[in-house]
Amino acid sequence: MSMSLRLLRDRIPGASTVLMLVVMLLLIAAVTEALGSTVLSRFAIRMFIDMTLVLGLQMFMGNSNILWFPHVGFMGIGAYASVIFSMSPLQKILSLPELYPFLADVNLPFLPALLAGALVAAAVAAVIGLPLMRLSDFPAVIAGFAMLIVIHAVLTHWEALTNGPQTLFGVERRTYVMNSAIWACVFVAVAYWFKESKSGLQLRASRDDLVSTSSIGVNIVAVRWFALVLSAFAAGIAGGLFAHFITSFSPKAFFLRETFIILAMLVIGGPATVTGAVLGTVIVTIVYQTLRWVENTLNIEQVFAQPIAGLTDITLAVMLIGMLILRPAGIFERREIGWQALRALWPWTGADAAPEPAADPQVVRKAAETKQRR
Amino acid sequence: MLELKDVHAQYGAIVALRGVSIHVAEGDLVGLLGANGAGKTTTLLTIAGVIKPSRGEITFRGVSLAGLPPEMIVRKGIAMVPEGREIFPTLTVQQNLRLGAFIRRNRVEYRHDLEEMGELFPILGERMHQSAGTLSGGEQQQLAIARALMSRPRLLILDEPSLGLAPRLVDQVFRLIARLRREGMTILLVEQNVIQTLRIVDRAYLISMGQVEMSGTPEELKRHVDMESVYLGATVAARGGGQGRGAP
């Protein structure tokens, strides 16, 4: 490795991780654009939106180890809010006839509307996070699940803002391959920065041991709350991108199915790392879309006497179960992609290419044993 | 610097402390001795704000600590190394140390202190980027102490740092504590290892049944106390004075 790269690595420890992931995503986007296939770009856009969502989930769930269900609820809030900010007054008369007058005339350009929508999602998270972040373990998970139900019920029944259970139509298409890829890249950097920041480190410490984290003076509730608000902001951005990509949707889009998919993406990739969130999304998207294509083709060609259903979901579920049995910390466990990881793969480098021991599953096991012995 | 006056504490109906008074002066190394269940850890938890005293008063540098949450007490300059070396096993040594330093925001100071810890604990210096769970018991103890020192505390509280360590490592830990004291750190050391503790402390308190049984310099304690009975948790451990001996 050249001297200057070494210097860069020492100065910005995460630079190589963020750089590699961003280059990879931009490459995917560029190739997709160059090929010009509509089907492929739809896959790619959907992948970048899901990636933004999964990176948001990683910031909270990956660092705190709290299994977190309401995430797609915040996506839904961001989707509806961004549409209310971006839709023209004329279209609102058709699409949202019962909308409150003070919102009817709001008409922002796409980017401010997207950011405003995400801020609404973050604000809702900030309020409900105050009581919820005091909970840990099992109660936190169940309370989070209940919160997803609450958000879904509100989206389904607040007709003035969401058109109720019916489809909200007439949203302008604003999300394309490049802007969705850029948002995914932004959150790669944000998620990495957060993980290595003071708050991120404190949150990861609380993942190891709650009692000693507070004994070194960390306000765990505050640190969790901050991560939650940041994570809901990312979910809100993903929701806004989704709304302006799909252009007509109903509250059903932000419920259990999407929750399952993004959890599978994060868990399969490895919730403790940003690399895991990114590559888990890529892998699951490829598997999921391929299976859906197979399923559709078989049904259209009428290969079987009756149409088959559920192949995609069952395969994904089995993949998730298999992963949890074979490699419970996900494909990437605790190791981020970067110079270190690349050098470990590169057989011709010098002896200084010491692999990071934290990624060794034996080490993690030994750590768990040490704790049990006490 | 730290003053406990007639502190009472209880867990529900069980009274754990019945009037503990302790004084730690600046620069002192003070020992807190006693058998299992005597109330040593409860005393520490009341200082740390985890348990609220039901009566009595705790002041630090002349300011009352009553009603402060644990994190505020840490910010006042009291760092505690809990029993059982509660380090963060999946984080690296350096990340563990950084967590100890977060009260301060000064980057230069942090770098300086990190280097200093590397010198004070050479093992840790060599293993900065290794995950803390891979360290041995003695190394983890060093890391726990180093993490507490990273907050540049005014008072360092150590809860049974020798517990569960091999004899050679116990010596090492006590030498380290003595060295910290020589460098000017104020330390409250809670221990069951009476012999080793009395070798290094300036003064010590002997706690039994939630009360201070006796206090003084190591010489005074050695003169008046049957050391074996301390281990056995005798109710009256003091020799002579017509009180008799509580343990055979």
Coordinates of C-alpha atoms in Angstrom, one line a residue:
Chain A
M1 CA 0.0 0.0 0.0
S2 CA 1.4 3.4 -0.8
M3 CA 2.3 5.9 1.8
S4 CA -0.4 8.4 1.0
L5 CA -3.1 5.7 1.3
R6 CA -1.7 4.7 4.6
L7 CA -1.9 8.3 5.8
L8 CA -5.4 8.6 4.7
R9 CA -6.4 5.4 6.4
D10 CA -4.9 6.6 9.7
R11 CA -6.5 10.0 9.5
I12 CA -10.0 8.9 8.6
P13 CA -10.4 5.4 9.9
G14 CA -13.7 4.7 8.1
A15 CA -12.8 6.4 4.8
S16 CA -12.0 3.1 3.0
T17 CA -15.3 1.5 4.1
V18 CA -17.4 4.4 3.1
L19 CA -15.5 4.9 -0.1
M20 CA -15.7 1.3 -1.3
L21 CA -19.4 1.0 -0.6
V22 CA -20.2 4.4 -2.3
V23 CA -18.1 3.5 -5.3
M24 CA -19.9 0.1 -5.5
L25 CA -23.4 1.7 -5.3
L26 CA -22.5 4.4 -7.9
L27 CA -21.2 1.8 -10.2
I28 CA -24.4 -0.2 -9.9
A29 CA -26.4 3.0 -10.7
A30 CA -24.1 3.9 -13.6
V31 CA -24.4 0.4 -15.2
T32 CA -28.1 0.4 -14.8
E33 CA -28.4 3.8 -16.5
A34 CA -26.1 2.7 -19.3
L35 CA -28.2 -0.4 -20.0
G36 CA -31.3 1.6 -20.1
S37 CA -33.7 -1.3 -19.3
T38 CA -36.9 -0.1 -17.6
V39 CA -37.2 -3.4 -15.6
L40 CA -33.7 -3.2 -14.4
S41 CA -33.9 0.4 -13.3
R42 CA -37.1 -0.3 -11.4
F43 CA -35.2 -3.1 -9.6
A44 CA -32.3 -0.8 -8.9
I45 CA -34.5 2.1 -7.6
R46 CA -36.4 -0.2 -5.3
M47 CA -33.1 -1.6 -4.0
F48 CA -31.7 1.9 -3.3
I49 CA -34.9 2.9 -1.5
D50 CA -34.8 -0.3 0.6
M51 CA -31.1 0.3 1.3
T52 CA -31.8 3.8 2.7
L53 CA -34.5 2.2 4.8
V54 CA -32.2 -0.7 6.0
L55 CA -29.3 1.7 6.7
G56 CA -31.7 3.7 8.9
L57 CA -32.7 0.5 10.7
Q58 CA -29.0 -0.4 11.2
M59 CA -28.3 2.9 12.9
F60 CA -30.9 2.1 15.7
M61 CA -31.3 -1.6 15.7
G62 CA -27.7 -2.6 14.7
N63 CA -26.1 -0.5 17.4
S64 CA -28.6 -1.0 20.2
N65 CA -29.5 -4.6 19.6
I66 CA -33.2 -3.8 20.1
L67 CA -35.3 -5.7 17.5
W68 CA -37.2 -2.8 16.0
F69 CA -40.6 -3.2 14.2
P70 CA -42.0 0.3 13.7
H71 CA -39.4 1.3 11.2
V72 CA -41.6 1.0 8.1
G73 CA -44.2 2.9 10.0
F74 CA -41.9 5.9 9.8
M75 CA -41.4 5.2 6.2
G76 CA -45.1 5.5 5.7
I77 CA -45.2 8.8 7.6
G78 CA -42.4 10.1 5.4
A79 CA -44.2 8.9 2.3
Y80 CA -47.5 10.6 3.0
A81 CA -46.0 13.8 4.5
S82 CA -43.7 14.3 1.5
V83 CA -46.6 13.9 -0.9
I84 CA -48.7 16.5 1.1
F85 CA -45.7 18.9 0.8
S86 CA -45.0 18.2 -2.9
M87 CA -48.4 17.7 -4.6
S88 CA -49.9 20.6 -6.5
P89 CA -53.0 22.2 -5.1
L90 CA -55.0 21.2 -8.2
Q91 CA -54.0 17.5 -7.9
K92 CA -54.8 17.6 -4.2
I93 CA -58.5 18.4 -4.9
L94 CA -58.7 15.1 -6.8
S95 CA -56.3 12.9 -4.7
L96 CA -56.9 14.3 -1.2
P97 CA -60.3 15.9 -1.3
E98 CA -60.7 16.1 2.5
L99 CA -57.2 17.6 3.1
Y100 CA -57.1 20.5 5.7
P101 CA -57.2 23.9 4.0
F102 CA -54.0 25.1 5.5
L103 CA -52.2 22.2 3.9
A104 CA -54.0 22.3 0.6
D105 CA -52.0 25.2 -0.8
V106 CA -48.6 23.9 0.3
N107 CA -46.6 23.1 -2.8
L108 CA -42.8 22.6 -2.4
P109 CA -40.3 21.4 -4.9
F110 CA -39.3 17.8 -4.6
L111 CA -36.1 18.0 -2.4
P112 CA -37.6 20.4 0.2
A113 CA -40.7 18.2 0.3
L114 CA -38.7 15.1 0.8
L115 CA -36.7 16.6 3.6
A116 CA -39.8 18.1 5.2
G117 CA -41.5 14.6 5.1
A118 CA -38.5 13.0 6.7
L119 CA -38.5 15.7 9.4
V120 CA -42.1 14.9 10.2
A121 CA -41.2 11.2 10.5
A122 CA -38.3 12.1 12.8
A123 CA -40.5 14.4 14.9
V124 CA -43.1 11.6 15.4
A125 CA -40.2 9.3 16.4
A126 CA -38.9 11.9 18.8
V127 CA -42.2 12.1 20.6
I128 CA -43.0 8.4 20.8
G129 CA -39.3 7.6 21.6
L130 CA -39.5 9.4 24.9
P131 CA -41.5 6.7 26.7
L132 CA -40.3 3.8 24.5
M133 CA -36.6 4.3 24.8
R134 CA -36.8 3.6 28.6
L135 CA -37.6 0.0 27.8
S136 CA -35.1 -2.7 27.1
D137 CA -35.0 -6.3 25.8
F138 CA -38.4 -8.1 25.4
P139 CA -40.7 -5.2 26.5
A140 CA -39.0 -2.8 24.0
V141 CA -39.6 -5.3 21.2
I142 CA -43.2 -5.8 21.9
A143 CA -43.8 -2.1 22.6
G144 CA -42.2 -1.4 19.2
F145 CA -44.5 -3.9 17.5
A146 CA -47.5 -2.3 19.1
M147 CA -46.3 1.1 17.8
L148 CA -46.2 -0.3 14.3
I149 CA -49.8 -1.3 14.7
V150 CA -50.7 2.2 16.0
I151 CA -49.0 3.9 13.1
H152 CA -50.6 1.6 10.6
A153 CA -54.1 2.2 12.1
V154 CA -53.5 6.0 12.0
L155 CA -52.4 5.9 8.4
T156 CA -55.4 3.8 7.4
H157 CA -58.0 5.9 9.2
W158 CA -56.8 9.5 9.0
E159 CA -58.7 10.0 5.7
A160 CA -58.0 13.8 5.5
L161 CA -54.2 13.2 5.3
T162 CA -53.9 9.8 3.6
N163 CA -57.1 9.1 1.7
G164 CA -57.7 6.3 4.2
P165 CA -57.4 2.7 3.2
Q166 CA -57.9 3.6 -0.5
T167 CA -55.0 4.1 -2.8
L168 CA -53.5 7.6 -2.9
F169 CA -52.9 8.4 -6.6
G170 CA -51.6 11.2 -8.7
V171 CA -48.2 11.6 -7.1
E172 CA -45.6 12.9 -9.6
R173 CA -42.7 10.6 -10.4
R174 CA -39.5 12.2 -9.0
T175 CA -37.4 9.3 -8.0
Y176 CA -34.9 7.9 -10.5
V177 CA -31.9 5.7 -10.4
M178 CA -29.3 8.4 -9.7
N179 CA -31.1 10.4 -7.0
S180 CA -32.1 7.2 -5.1
A181 CA -28.5 5.9 -5.4
I182 CA -27.2 9.2 -4.0
W183 CA -29.5 9.1 -1.0
A184 CA -28.3 5.5 -0.3
C185 CA -24.7 6.8 -0.5
V186 CA -25.5 9.7 1.9
F187 CA -26.9 7.3 4.5
V188 CA -23.9 4.9 4.1
A189 CA -21.8 7.8 5.2
V190 CA -24.2 8.9 7.9
A191 CA -24.6 5.4 9.3
Y192 CA -20.8 4.8 9.4
W193 CA -20.2 8.2 11.0
F194 CA -22.9 7.5 13.6
K195 CA -21.5 4.1 14.4
E196 CA -18.0 5.5 15.1
S197 CA -19.3 8.6 16.8
K198 CA -19.4 9.1 20.5
S199 CA -23.1 8.4 20.7
G200 CA -22.8 5.3 18.5
L201 CA -20.0 3.9 20.6
Q202 CA -22.0 4.5 23.7
L203 CA -25.0 2.8 22.2
R204 CA -22.8 -0.2 21.2
A205 CA -21.5 -0.3 24.7
S206 CA -25.1 -0.6 26.0
R207 CA -25.5 -3.5 23.6
D208 CA -22.7 -5.3 25.5
D209 CA -23.7 -4.3 29.0
L210 CA -26.4 -2.0 30.2
V211 CA -25.3 -1.7 33.8
S212 CA -21.7 -0.8 33.2
T213 CA -22.7 1.6 30.5
S214 CA -24.7 3.6 32.9
S215 CA -21.9 3.2 35.5
I216 CA -19.5 5.1 33.3
G217 CA -22.0 7.9 33.1
V218 CA -23.8 7.3 29.9
N219 CA -27.5 8.4 29.7
I220 CA -28.7 5.4 27.8
V221 CA -32.2 6.7 27.2
A222 CA -30.8 9.9 25.5
V223 CA -28.4 8.0 23.3
R224 CA -31.0 5.6 22.2
W225 CA -33.4 8.4 21.5
F226 CA -30.9 10.2 19.3
A227 CA -30.3 7.0 17.3
L228 CA -34.0 6.5 16.9
V229 CA -34.7 10.0 15.6
L230 CA -31.8 9.7 13.1
S231 CA -33.1 6.3 12.0
A232 CA -36.6 7.5 11.6
F233 CA -35.3 10.4 9.5
A234 CA -33.7 7.9 7.1
A235 CA -36.9 5.9 7.0
G236 CA -38.8 9.1 6.2
I237 CA -36.4 9.9 3.3
A238 CA -37.0 6.3 2.0
G239 CA -40.7 6.8 2.3
G240 CA -40.6 10.0 0.3
L241 CA -38.5 8.4 -2.4
F242 CA -40.8 5.5 -2.5
A243 CA -43.9 7.6 -2.8
H244 CA -42.4 9.6 -5.7
F245 CA -41.3 6.4 -7.4
I246 CA -44.4 4.2 -7.2
T247 CA -46.7 7.3 -7.6
S248 CA -49.8 5.5 -6.2
F249 CA -49.9 3.6 -2.9
S250 CA -52.0 2.7 0.1
P251 CA -51.1 2.2 3.8
K252 CA -50.7 -1.5 3.1
A253 CA -47.3 -0.8 1.6
F254 CA -45.9 0.1 5.0
F255 CA -46.8 -2.9 7.1
L256 CA -45.8 -6.4 7.9
R257 CA -44.6 -7.6 4.5
E258 CA -42.1 -4.7 4.1
T259 CA -41.1 -5.1 7.7
F260 CA -40.2 -8.7 7.1
I261 CA -38.2 -7.9 4.0
I262 CA -36.1 -5.1 5.5
L263 CA -35.5 -7.2 8.7
A264 CA -34.4 -10.1 6.5
M265 CA -32.0 -7.8 4.6
L266 CA -30.4 -6.4 7.8
V267 CA -30.2 -9.7 9.6
I268 CA -28.8 -11.7 6.6
G269 CA -26.2 -9.0 5.9
G270 CA -25.2 -8.5 9.5
P271 CA -26.9 -5.8 11.7
A272 CA -23.7 -4.8 13.5
T273 CA -22.1 -3.3 10.4
V274 CA -22.9 -0.8 7.6
T275 CA -21.4 -3.2 5.1
G276 CA -23.8 -5.8 6.3
A277 CA -26.8 -3.5 5.8
V278 CA -25.7 -2.5 2.3
L279 CA -24.7 -6.0 1.0
G280 CA -27.6 -7.7 2.8
T281 CA -30.0 -5.4 0.8
V282 CA -28.2 -6.2 -2.5
I283 CA -28.2 -9.9 -1.9
V284 CA -31.9 -10.1 -0.7
T285 CA -33.0 -7.9 -3.6
I286 CA -31.3 -10.1 -6.2
V287 CA -32.8 -13.3 -4.7
Y288 CA -36.2 -11.8 -4.1
Q289 CA -36.6 -10.2 -7.5
T290 CA -35.2 -13.3 -9.3
L291 CA -37.7 -15.6 -7.5
R292 CA -40.5 -13.2 -8.2
W293 CA -39.6 -13.2 -11.9
V294 CA -39.5 -17.1 -11.9
E295 CA -42.8 -17.3 -10.1
N296 CA -44.5 -14.9 -12.5
T297 CA -43.0 -16.5 -15.6
L298 CA -44.2 -20.0 -14.4
N299 CA -47.6 -18.6 -13.8
I300 CA -47.9 -16.7 -17.1
E301 CA -46.6 -19.7 -19.1
Q302 CA -49.0 -21.9 -17.1
V303 CA -46.3 -24.5 -16.5
F304 CA -48.4 -26.0 -13.7
A305 CA -52.1 -26.7 -13.8
Q306 CA -52.7 -24.2 -11.0
P307 CA -50.8 -20.9 -10.4
I308 CA -48.1 -21.2 -7.7
A309 CA -47.9 -18.7 -5.0
G310 CA -45.7 -17.9 -2.0
L311 CA -42.5 -19.3 -3.5
T312 CA -40.7 -16.0 -3.0
D313 CA -41.8 -15.4 0.6
I314 CA -41.1 -18.9 1.7
T315 CA -37.6 -18.9 0.1
L316 CA -36.7 -15.6 1.8
A317 CA -38.1 -16.9 5.1
V318 CA -36.1 -20.1 4.8
M319 CA -33.0 -18.1 3.9
L320 CA -33.4 -16.0 7.1
I321 CA -33.9 -19.1 9.3
G322 CA -30.9 -20.8 7.8
M323 CA -28.8 -17.7 8.3
L324 CA -29.8 -17.4 11.9
I325 CA -28.8 -21.0 12.5
L326 CA -25.5 -21.1 10.6
R327 CA -24.2 -17.5 11.1
P328 CA -26.4 -15.7 13.6
A329 CA -24.5 -12.4 13.4
G330 CA -25.1 -12.2 9.6
I331 CA -22.7 -12.5 6.6
F332 CA -20.5 -9.7 7.8
E333 CA -20.7 -10.2 11.6
R334 CA -18.6 -7.4 13.0
R335 CA -16.2 -6.8 10.1
E336 CA -16.6 -3.8 7.8
I337 CA -15.3 -3.9 4.3
G338 CA -12.2 -1.8 3.9
W339 CA -8.4 -1.9 3.4
Q340 CA -8.0 -4.3 6.3
A341 CA -10.5 -6.8 5.0
L342 CA -9.3 -6.5 1.4
R343 CA -5.7 -7.1 2.5
A344 CA -6.7 -10.1 4.4
L345 CA -8.2 -11.5 1.2
W346 CA -5.2 -10.5 -0.8
P347 CA -2.6 -13.4 -0.5
W348 CA 0.4 -11.4 -1.7
T349 CA 0.6 -8.7 0.9
G350 CA 3.1 -8.5 3.7
A351 CA 2.9 -9.9 7.2
D352 CA 1.5 -6.7 8.6
A353 CA -1.9 -7.5 7.2
A354 CA -3.2 -8.6 10.6
P355 CA -6.9 -9.4 10.4
E356 CA -9.2 -7.6 12.9
P357 CA -9.7 -10.1 15.7
A358 CA -13.1 -8.7 16.5
A359 CA -14.5 -10.4 13.5
D360 CA -13.5 -13.9 14.7
P361 CA -16.6 -15.7 15.9
Q362 CA -14.4 -17.6 18.4
V363 CA -13.5 -14.4 20.0
V364 CA -17.1 -13.3 20.4
R365 CA -17.9 -16.7 21.9
K366 CA -15.0 -16.4 24.3
A367 CA -16.3 -13.0 25.3
A368 CA -19.7 -14.5 26.0
E369 CA -18.1 -17.2 28.1
T370 CA -16.0 -14.7 30.1
K371 CA -19.3 -12.9 31.0
Q372 CA -21.0 -16.1 32.0
R373 CA -18.1 -17.2 34.3
R374 CA -18.7 -14.2 36.5
Chain B
M1 CA -13.1 15.2 49.7
L2 CA -15.7 12.5 50.2
E3 CA -17.7 12.4 53.3
L4 CA -20.4 9.9 54.4
K5 CA -22.3 10.9 57.5
D6 CA -24.5 8.3 59.3
V7 CA -25.7 6.8 56.0
H8 CA -28.5 4.3 56.2
A9 CA -29.7 2.2 53.3
Q10 CA -32.1 -0.6 52.8
Y11 CA -33.3 -3.0 50.1
G12 CA -37.1 -3.1 50.8
A13 CA -37.4 -4.3 54.3
I14 CA -33.8 -5.5 54.5
V15 CA -31.6 -3.0 56.2
A16 CA -28.1 -3.1 54.5
L17 CA -26.4 0.0 56.1
R18 CA -27.1 1.2 59.7
G19 CA -25.2 4.4 60.0
V20 CA -22.0 4.3 58.0
S21 CA -19.6 7.3 58.3
I22 CA -16.6 7.5 56.1
H23 CA -14.1 10.2 55.3
V24 CA -11.7 10.2 52.3
A25 CA -9.3 13.2 52.2
E26 CA -7.7 14.4 49.0
G27 CA -4.7 12.3 48.0
D28 CA -5.6 9.5 50.4
L29 CA -5.8 5.8 49.6
V30 CA -8.6 4.5 51.9
G31 CA -9.5 0.9 52.3
L32 CA -13.0 -0.4 53.0
L33 CA -12.8 -3.9 54.4
G34 CA -15.3 -6.5 55.4
A35 CA -16.7 -10.0 54.8
N36 CA -19.3 -10.9 52.2
G37 CA -22.6 -9.2 53.0
A38 CA -21.0 -6.7 55.4
G39 CA -22.3 -3.8 53.3
K40 CA -19.2 -2.8 51.3
T41 CA -20.8 -2.8 47.9
T42 CA -24.0 -1.2 49.2
T43 CA -21.9 1.6 50.5
L44 CA -20.4 2.1 47.0
L45 CA -23.7 1.9 45.3
T46 CA -25.1 4.7 47.6
I47 CA -22.1 6.9 46.8
A48 CA -22.6 6.2 43.0
G49 CA -26.3 7.2 43.3
V50 CA -27.6 3.8 42.3
I51 CA -29.2 3.3 45.8
K52 CA -30.7 6.2 47.6
P53 CA -29.8 6.4 51.2
S54 CA -32.8 6.3 53.5
R55 CA -31.0 8.5 56.0
G56 CA -27.7 10.4 56.3
E57 CA -25.8 12.6 54.0
I58 CA -23.1 12.1 51.3
T59 CA -21.0 15.1 50.2
F60 CA -18.3 15.3 47.6
R61 CA -16.0 18.3 47.7
G62 CA -18.4 20.0 50.0
V63 CA -21.4 19.5 47.7
S64 CA -24.3 17.1 48.6
L65 CA -24.8 14.2 46.2
A66 CA -28.4 13.7 47.4
G67 CA -30.8 13.0 44.6
L68 CA -28.3 13.1 41.7
P69 CA -28.6 10.3 39.1
P70 CA -25.5 8.1 38.6
E71 CA -24.4 9.8 35.4
M72 CA -24.3 13.2 37.1
I73 CA -22.2 11.8 39.9
V74 CA -19.7 10.5 37.4
R75 CA -19.6 14.0 35.9
K76 CA -18.7 15.4 39.3
G77 CA -15.5 13.4 39.1
I78 CA -16.2 10.1 40.8
A79 CA -15.2 7.1 38.7
M80 CA -16.1 3.6 39.8
V81 CA -14.6 0.4 38.6
P82 CA -17.4 -2.1 39.3
E83 CA -16.9 -5.5 40.7
G84 CA -16.4 -8.1 38.0
R85 CA -14.5 -5.9 35.5
E86 CA -17.5 -4.8 33.5
I87 CA -15.7 -4.0 30.3
F88 CA -17.4 -4.1 26.9
P89 CA -16.2 -7.4 25.3
T90 CA -17.2 -6.8 21.7
L91 CA -15.6 -3.4 21.5
T92 CA -11.9 -2.9 21.0
V93 CA -9.6 -1.9 23.8
Q94 CA -9.3 1.6 22.4
Q95 CA -13.1 2.0 22.1
N96 CA -13.4 0.9 25.7
L97 CA -10.9 3.6 26.7
R98 CA -12.7 6.2 24.5
L99 CA -15.9 5.5 26.3
G100 CA -14.2 6.4 29.6
A101 CA -13.1 9.7 28.2
F102 CA -16.3 11.0 26.8
I103 CA -17.0 13.4 29.6
R104 CA -14.2 15.5 28.2
R105 CA -14.4 16.8 24.7
N106 CA -10.8 17.8 24.2
R107 CA -9.3 15.7 21.4
V108 CA -5.7 16.6 22.3
E109 CA -6.2 15.6 25.9
Y110 CA -7.8 12.4 24.8
R111 CA -4.8 11.4 22.6
H112 CA -2.4 12.3 25.4
D113 CA -4.3 10.2 27.9
L114 CA -4.6 7.3 25.5
E115 CA -0.8 7.3 25.1
E116 CA -0.4 7.6 28.8
M117 CA -2.6 4.5 29.4
G118 CA -0.5 2.7 26.8
E119 CA 2.6 3.4 28.9
L120 CA 1.0 2.7 32.3
F121 CA -0.5 -0.5 31.0
P122 CA 1.9 -1.8 28.3
I123 CA -0.3 -4.9 27.6
L124 CA -3.2 -2.6 26.7
G125 CA -0.9 -0.4 24.5
E126 CA 0.0 -3.5 22.5
R127 CA -3.6 -4.5 22.1
M128 CA -5.4 -1.3 21.4
H129 CA -7.3 -2.6 18.3
Q130 CA -8.0 -6.1 19.7
S131 CA -11.5 -6.7 21.0
A132 CA -11.6 -6.5 24.8
G133 CA -13.3 -9.9 25.2
T134 CA -10.0 -11.6 24.1
L135 CA -8.0 -10.2 27.0
S136 CA -7.3 -12.3 30.0
G137 CA -8.9 -11.6 33.4
G138 CA -6.0 -9.6 34.7
E139 CA -5.8 -7.6 31.5
Q140 CA -9.5 -6.9 31.6
Q141 CA -9.1 -5.6 35.2
Q142 CA -6.3 -3.3 33.9
L143 CA -8.6 -2.1 31.1
A144 CA -11.5 -1.5 33.6
I145 CA -9.1 0.7 35.7
A146 CA -7.7 2.4 32.7
R147 CA -11.2 3.2 31.4
A148 CA -12.0 4.8 34.7
L149 CA -8.8 6.8 34.7
M150 CA -9.6 8.1 31.2
S151 CA -12.3 10.3 32.7
R152 CA -9.5 12.0 34.8
P153 CA -11.5 11.4 38.0
R154 CA -10.9 13.3 41.2
L155 CA -11.8 10.1 43.1
L156 CA -11.4 6.6 41.9
I157 CA -13.4 3.9 43.5
L158 CA -12.3 0.3 43.0
D159 CA -14.7 -2.5 44.0
E160 CA -12.8 -5.7 44.7
P161 CA -10.2 -5.4 41.9
S162 CA -8.4 -8.6 43.0
L163 CA -11.5 -10.8 42.9
G164 CA -11.0 -13.9 40.8
L165 CA -7.4 -13.1 39.7
A166 CA -4.4 -15.4 39.9
P167 CA -2.1 -14.6 42.9
R168 CA 0.6 -13.2 40.7
L169 CA -1.9 -10.8 39.0
V170 CA -3.3 -9.8 42.4
D171 CA 0.2 -8.5 43.3
Q172 CA 0.3 -6.7 40.1
V173 CA -3.0 -5.0 40.7
F174 CA -2.1 -3.9 44.2
R175 CA 1.3 -2.5 42.9
L176 CA -0.7 -0.6 40.3
I177 CA -3.0 0.9 42.9
A178 CA -0.1 1.9 45.1
R179 CA 1.5 3.6 42.1
L180 CA -1.6 5.5 41.3
R181 CA -1.8 6.8 44.9
R182 CA 1.9 7.9 44.7
E183 CA 1.0 9.9 41.6
G184 CA -1.6 11.8 43.6
M185 CA -4.9 10.0 42.8
T186 CA -7.5 9.8 45.6
I187 CA -8.7 6.2 45.9
L188 CA -11.3 4.4 47.8
L189 CA -10.5 0.7 47.6
V190 CA -13.0 -2.0 48.6
E191 CA -11.4 -5.3 49.3
Q192 CA -11.7 -8.7 51.0
N193 CA -8.0 -9.2 50.7
V194 CA -7.1 -7.7 54.0
I195 CA -3.4 -8.4 54.2
Q196 CA -2.6 -6.9 50.8
T197 CA -4.9 -3.9 51.3
L198 CA -3.4 -3.0 54.7
R199 CA 0.0 -3.0 53.0
I200 CA -0.9 -0.1 50.7
V201 CA -3.6 2.0 52.3
D202 CA -3.2 5.2 54.4
R203 CA -6.3 4.4 56.4
A204 CA -9.0 1.7 56.4
Y205 CA -12.5 1.2 57.6
L206 CA -13.7 -2.2 58.8
I207 CA -17.4 -2.8 58.0
S208 CA -19.5 -5.4 59.5
M209 CA -23.3 -5.9 59.6
G210 CA -23.8 -2.6 57.9
Q211 CA -21.8 -0.6 60.4
V212 CA -18.3 0.7 60.7
E213 CA -16.7 -1.6 63.2
M214 CA -13.4 0.1 63.4
S215 CA -11.2 2.6 61.5
G216 CA -7.7 3.9 61.6
T217 CA -4.2 3.4 60.1
P218 CA -3.1 -0.1 59.1
E219 CA -1.0 -0.3 62.2
E220 CA -3.9 0.6 64.5
L221 CA -6.2 -1.9 62.7
K222 CA -3.6 -4.7 62.9
R223 CA -3.1 -4.0 66.6
H224 CA -6.8 -4.2 67.5
V225 CA -8.3 -6.6 65.0
D226 CA -8.1 -10.3 64.6
M227 CA -7.7 -10.5 60.9
E228 CA -9.0 -14.0 60.5
S229 CA -12.3 -13.0 62.0
V230 CA -12.7 -10.3 59.4
Y231 CA -12.8 -13.0 56.7
L232 CA -15.2 -15.0 58.7
G233 CA -17.6 -12.0 59.1
A234 CA -17.6 -12.0 62.9
T235 CA -20.0 -9.5 64.4
V236 CA -17.4 -8.2 66.8
A237 CA -14.0 -8.4 65.4
A238 CA -12.2 -6.0 67.8
R239 CA -9.8 -7.5 70.2
G240 CA -9.7 -6.6 73.9
G241 CA -11.8 -3.8 75.4
G242 CA -13.9 -6.3 77.2
Q243 CA -16.0 -7.0 74.1
G244 CA -14.7 -10.5 73.6
R245 CA -14.1 -12.2 70.3
G246 CA -16.7 -13.1 67.9
A247 CA -14.9 -15.8 66.1
P248 CA -12.8 -18.7 67.3

